[in-house]
Amino acid sequence: MLHIYRKSVSAAVFAAILGSVSLSGSAGMAQSETAEAESQVIWPELDALLESGSIAQAYAAMDYAPFFLAGDAGPARALLGGISQYESHGLPGRSDLVERLSAHIEGALDGAATAEGELAFADAYLEFANAKIAGILTPSRLSENIHVFPNRPEAGELLSGLMSSADPVSHIMGLAPDRDDYRAMQTVLTEMQELVAAGGWAEPGIASGSSIELGDSDARVPQIRARLISMGDLEPPIVAQQAASNALDEPLPGDDLVMDEVLEAALKAFQRRHGLNDDGVIGPRTLAALNTTAEERLRQILVNLERSRWTDWSTEERHIYVNLADFRMWVREGDTEIFTTRVVVGQNRHQTVEFSDVMNHMVINPTWTVPRSIATEEILPRLKANPNYLNENNMILIDDGTGVFTPSDTSQINWDLFSANFFPWWIRQGPGPNNALGHVKFMFPNQFAIYLHDTPSRSLFARDARAFSHGCVRVADPQGLARVLLAPQTEDPDAFFAARRATGRETRVNLEQNVPVHLDYRTVWVDEAGQVQYRDDVYGRDRLVFNALQAEGVTLGLQS
């Protein structure tokens, strides 16, 4: 929070200044036309108080006249209203600040405005604007795997933008990510707060047991049915039965303990909303999602509202968006989805980092230089068990500069002599069908050595939880992604790709149109159909963010 040193000013002097200031006009500032009038609006004490810096420059542009408390104190009242609604954005309530600022407004309206009051509002506005625009946390301090840097405007820029606005009140009230998805999340927050205050969803704590599928009879089915009804995924039985009865002219037969087709359809809808394979089977992952409490979901909503403020990217241009928690990627242009596919991300001990960069090329038939940790922790033990492992997997040794002799036949090496502390080579795998990067990798050079790539291991894409890599992002449909990226620069991207792949040689292809890439971590959002989507906190980052929000004063916002 930015604090400005305050110095008391004669109320009479300030009132005289206040009376000569108007917020009318396109700049919303006091302007003077003569030297005599100018001398009436300059506030010498404020001039001395703010000798230098961007805040001083903002006030200098309006001759150090009051802004927030001028006239009817419209900007001050708008700011007070915005601060009083902090909790609707998942921000910490500031009743103490509201009380202090209210007293300054009352004084100004009674003709007793003070310098303390004006600068208290300047201070509060900077805190307010930063919180609404970029959130209240510094995400990169939470984890080395959150390399996200919200765009925080400079203090003088914030104040100057407000003071030069034609409509300062609307400017203040409009401070927040101007996106439909953010506003939808605010609505979800309010609804979930009301639900939690009312006791949450019905039938908590459904017992574990064997899987349940269509036609099975199980004592837990009534609980599951009630849970889905309370979550909105299943119509109440009276409504559903009446609709069916009207259509068939007779009531539906049924057994409360049996998983019927109606319940199965509702369960599939629930599974889709939670990123689960929609097989209609109640297994361990589906049961865990069903048993997640409304209060836990409320915490996730608060966390993801904060994330929305961190990542207010421009989405007008073509870009790649990867949601690590959803195990899925998209290519979008504006609001139009051009391409989407499943992905595999880093396992928990090799988490994929959240960051943004720019993709500028792809490599067809890539070689793979094995990371040192994989070479020593995974491949070296295999070499000790099978000295011919490198030959069998199209791998070679490359001297790392130590000058250790490297025989042409690596199976003749006594691998028991080497360890993680003494391994004087790099391992490189040549192009081919069994290359760990598959037939293509998509490069956005970055400090984490993370990229998107093909893989010969296809079975993992069928799973609903897909955190299995060493940190890079494996793409289920790499040729589809290549097609989209190459389309702006070649008439037949499939033929272009196939011709280079057929050579078997490593080939770099520069992109004529660079593409921003955003690796994000979003566990709650509202989709295009208005459905609230929830995902597991696969890396535990929701917990980190929520704990930090709590430390800043964020609460669940429940009405007592």
PDB file of N, CA and C in Angstrom, residues 330-364:
ATOM      1  N   TRP A 330      -5.928 -24.574 -26.223  1.00  0.00           N
ATOM      2  CA  TRP A 330      -6.742 -23.983 -27.275  1.00  0.00           C
ATOM      3  C   TRP A 330      -5.881 -23.045 -28.109  1.00  0.00           C
ATOM      4  N   VAL A 331      -6.224 -22.900 -29.382  1.00  0.00           N
ATOM      5  CA  VAL A 331      -5.764 -21.765 -30.180  1.00  0.00           C
ATOM      6  C   VAL A 331      -6.998 -20.903 -30.402  1.00  0.00           C
ATOM      7  N   ARG A 332      -6.890 -19.635 -30.028  1.00  0.00           N
ATOM      8  CA  ARG A 332      -8.038 -18.728 -30.135  1.00  0.00           C
ATOM      9  C   ARG A 332      -7.638 -17.463 -30.885  1.00  0.00           C
ATOM     10  N   GLU A 333      -8.611 -16.888 -31.545  1.00  0.00           N
ATOM     11  CA  GLU A 333      -8.442 -15.583 -32.172  1.00  0.00           C
ATOM     12  C   GLU A 333      -9.600 -14.732 -31.701  1.00  0.00           C
ATOM     13  N   GLY A 334      -9.302 -13.764 -30.821  1.00  0.00           N
ATOM     14  CA  GLY A 334     -10.382 -13.060 -30.160  1.00  0.00           C
ATOM     15  C   GLY A 334     -11.167 -14.042 -29.310  1.00  0.00           C
ATOM     16  N   ASP A 335     -12.481 -14.049 -29.494  1.00  0.00           N
ATOM     17  CA  ASP A 335     -13.325 -14.988 -28.756  1.00  0.00           C
ATOM     18  C   ASP A 335     -13.592 -16.275 -29.543  1.00  0.00           C
ATOM     19  N   THR A 336     -12.986 -16.394 -30.719  1.00  0.00           N
ATOM     20  CA  THR A 336     -13.242 -17.543 -31.587  1.00  0.00           C
ATOM     21  C   THR A 336     -12.244 -18.662 -31.315  1.00  0.00           C
ATOM     22  N   GLU A 337     -12.759 -19.849 -31.035  1.00  0.00           N
ATOM     23  CA  GLU A 337     -11.910 -21.015 -30.829  1.00  0.00           C
ATOM     24  C   GLU A 337     -11.583 -21.636 -32.181  1.00  0.00           C
ATOM     25  N   ILE A 338     -10.275 -21.705 -32.491  1.00  0.00           N
ATOM     26  CA  ILE A 338      -9.833 -22.248 -33.768  1.00  0.00           C
ATOM     27  C   ILE A 338      -9.476 -23.723 -33.643  1.00  0.00           C
ATOM     28  N   PHE A 339      -8.957 -24.089 -32.475  1.00  0.00           N
ATOM     29  CA  PHE A 339      -8.430 -25.446 -32.306  1.00  0.00           C
ATOM     30  C   PHE A 339      -8.359 -25.754 -30.821  1.00  0.00           C
ATOM     31  N   THR A 340      -8.631 -27.000 -30.462  1.00  0.00           N
ATOM     32  CA  THR A 340      -8.439 -27.431 -29.078  1.00  0.00           C
ATOM     33  C   THR A 340      -8.067 -28.908 -29.051  1.00  0.00           C
ATOM     34  N   THR A 341      -7.322 -29.310 -28.046  1.00  0.00           N
ATOM     35  CA  THR A 341      -6.947 -30.706 -27.893  1.00  0.00           C
ATOM     36  C   THR A 341      -6.516 -30.957 -26.453  1.00  0.00           C
ATOM     37  N   ARG A 342      -6.492 -32.223 -26.077  1.00  0.00           N
ATOM     38  CA  ARG A 342      -6.017 -32.599 -24.752  1.00  0.00           C
ATOM     39  C   ARG A 342      -4.494 -32.466 -24.667  1.00  0.00           C
ATOM     40  N   VAL A 343      -4.001 -32.262 -23.455  1.00  0.00           N
ATOM     41  CA  VAL A 343      -2.561 -32.228 -23.239  1.00  0.00           C
ATOM     42  C   VAL A 343      -2.208 -33.033 -21.996  1.00  0.00           C
ATOM     43  N   VAL A 344      -0.953 -33.412 -21.910  1.00  0.00           N
ATOM     44  CA  VAL A 344      -0.358 -33.988 -20.704  1.00  0.00           C
ATOM     45  C   VAL A 344       0.615 -32.964 -20.153  1.00  0.00           C
ATOM     46  N   VAL A 345       0.536 -32.679 -18.844  1.00  0.00           N
ATOM     47  CA  VAL A 345       1.415 -31.677 -18.230  1.00  0.00           C
ATOM     48  C   VAL A 345       2.347 -32.360 -17.227  1.00  0.00           C
ATOM     49  N   GLY A 346       3.176 -31.561 -16.567  1.00  0.00           N
ATOM     50  CA  GLY A 346       4.176 -32.092 -15.654  1.00  0.00           C
ATOM     51  C   GLY A 346       3.579 -32.794 -14.452  1.00  0.00           C
ATOM     52  N   GLN A 347       4.228 -33.872 -14.036  1.00  0.00           N
ATOM     53  CA  GLN A 347       3.806 -34.545 -12.824  1.00  0.00           C
ATOM     54  C   GLN A 347       4.115 -33.654 -11.622  1.00  0.00           C
ATOM     55  N   ASN A 348       3.635 -34.036 -10.442  1.00  0.00           N
ATOM     56  CA  ASN A 348       3.722 -33.142  -9.297  1.00  0.00           C
ATOM     57  C   ASN A 348       5.153 -32.761  -8.951  1.00  0.00           C
ATOM     58  N   ARG A 349       6.100 -33.684  -9.094  1.00  0.00           N
ATOM     59  CA  ARG A 349       7.471 -33.326  -8.736  1.00  0.00           C
ATOM     60  C   ARG A 349       8.216 -32.651  -9.884  1.00  0.00           C
ATOM     61  N   HIS A 350       7.567 -32.540 -11.051  1.00  0.00           N
ATOM     62  CA  HIS A 350       8.125 -31.799 -12.184  1.00  0.00           C
ATOM     63  C   HIS A 350       7.033 -30.869 -12.727  1.00  0.00           C
ATOM     64  N   GLN A 351       6.540 -29.992 -11.873  1.00  0.00           N
ATOM     65  CA  GLN A 351       5.373 -29.186 -12.244  1.00  0.00           C
ATOM     66  C   GLN A 351       5.663 -28.262 -13.425  1.00  0.00           C
ATOM     67  N   THR A 352       4.690 -28.145 -14.324  1.00  0.00           N
ATOM     68  CA  THR A 352       4.783 -27.182 -15.413  1.00  0.00           C
ATOM     69  C   THR A 352       4.563 -25.787 -14.846  1.00  0.00           C
ATOM     70  N   VAL A 353       5.394 -24.863 -15.247  1.00  0.00           N
ATOM     71  CA  VAL A 353       5.370 -23.502 -14.715  1.00  0.00           C
ATOM     72  C   VAL A 353       4.272 -22.689 -15.402  1.00  0.00           C
ATOM     73  N   GLU A 354       3.647 -21.795 -14.650  1.00  0.00           N
ATOM     74  CA  GLU A 354       2.725 -20.803 -15.227  1.00  0.00           C
ATOM     75  C   GLU A 354       3.549 -19.622 -15.738  1.00  0.00           C
ATOM     76  N   PHE A 355       3.438 -19.318 -17.021  1.00  0.00           N
ATOM     77  CA  PHE A 355       4.127 -18.152 -17.573  1.00  0.00           C
ATOM     78  C   PHE A 355       3.598 -17.873 -18.974  1.00  0.00           C
ATOM     79  N   SER A 356       4.019 -16.763 -19.544  1.00  0.00           N
ATOM     80  CA  SER A 356       3.645 -16.398 -20.908  1.00  0.00           C
ATOM     81  C   SER A 356       4.901 -16.123 -21.717  1.00  0.00           C
ATOM     82  N   ASP A 357       4.865 -16.479 -22.997  1.00  0.00           N
ATOM     83  CA  ASP A 357       5.973 -16.185 -23.907  1.00  0.00           C
ATOM     84  C   ASP A 357       5.414 -16.181 -25.329  1.00  0.00           C
ATOM     85  N   VAL A 358       6.304 -16.199 -26.305  1.00  0.00           N
ATOM     86  CA  VAL A 358       5.871 -16.092 -27.705  1.00  0.00           C
ATOM     87  C   VAL A 358       6.459 -17.241 -28.512  1.00  0.00           C
ATOM     88  N   MET A 359       5.595 -18.002 -29.193  1.00  0.00           N
ATOM     89  CA  MET A 359       6.045 -19.097 -30.056  1.00  0.00           C
ATOM     90  C   MET A 359       6.519 -18.521 -31.388  1.00  0.00           C
ATOM     91  N   ASN A 360       7.745 -18.922 -31.798  1.00  0.00           N
ATOM     92  CA  ASN A 360       8.264 -18.381 -33.055  1.00  0.00           C
ATOM     93  C   ASN A 360       8.710 -19.442 -34.059  1.00  0.00           C
ATOM     94  N   HIS A 361       8.750 -20.718 -33.654  1.00  0.00           N
ATOM     95  CA  HIS A 361       9.103 -21.750 -34.634  1.00  0.00           C
ATOM     96  C   HIS A 361       8.672 -23.125 -34.141  1.00  0.00           C
ATOM     97  N   MET A 362       8.687 -24.068 -35.061  1.00  0.00           N
ATOM     98  CA  MET A 362       8.481 -25.475 -34.735  1.00  0.00           C
ATOM     99  C   MET A 362       9.647 -26.265 -35.323  1.00  0.00           C
ATOM    100  N   VAL A 363       9.873 -27.453 -34.793  1.00  0.00           N
ATOM    101  CA  VAL A 363      10.922 -28.334 -35.316  1.00  0.00           C
ATOM    102  C   VAL A 363      10.264 -29.665 -35.670  1.00  0.00           C
ATOM    103  N   ILE A 364      10.342 -30.027 -36.954  1.00  0.00           N
ATOM    104  CA  ILE A 364       9.805 -31.296 -37.439  1.00  0.00           C
ATOM    105  C   ILE A 364      10.919 -32.345 -37.400  1.00  0.00           C
TER     106      ILE A 364
END
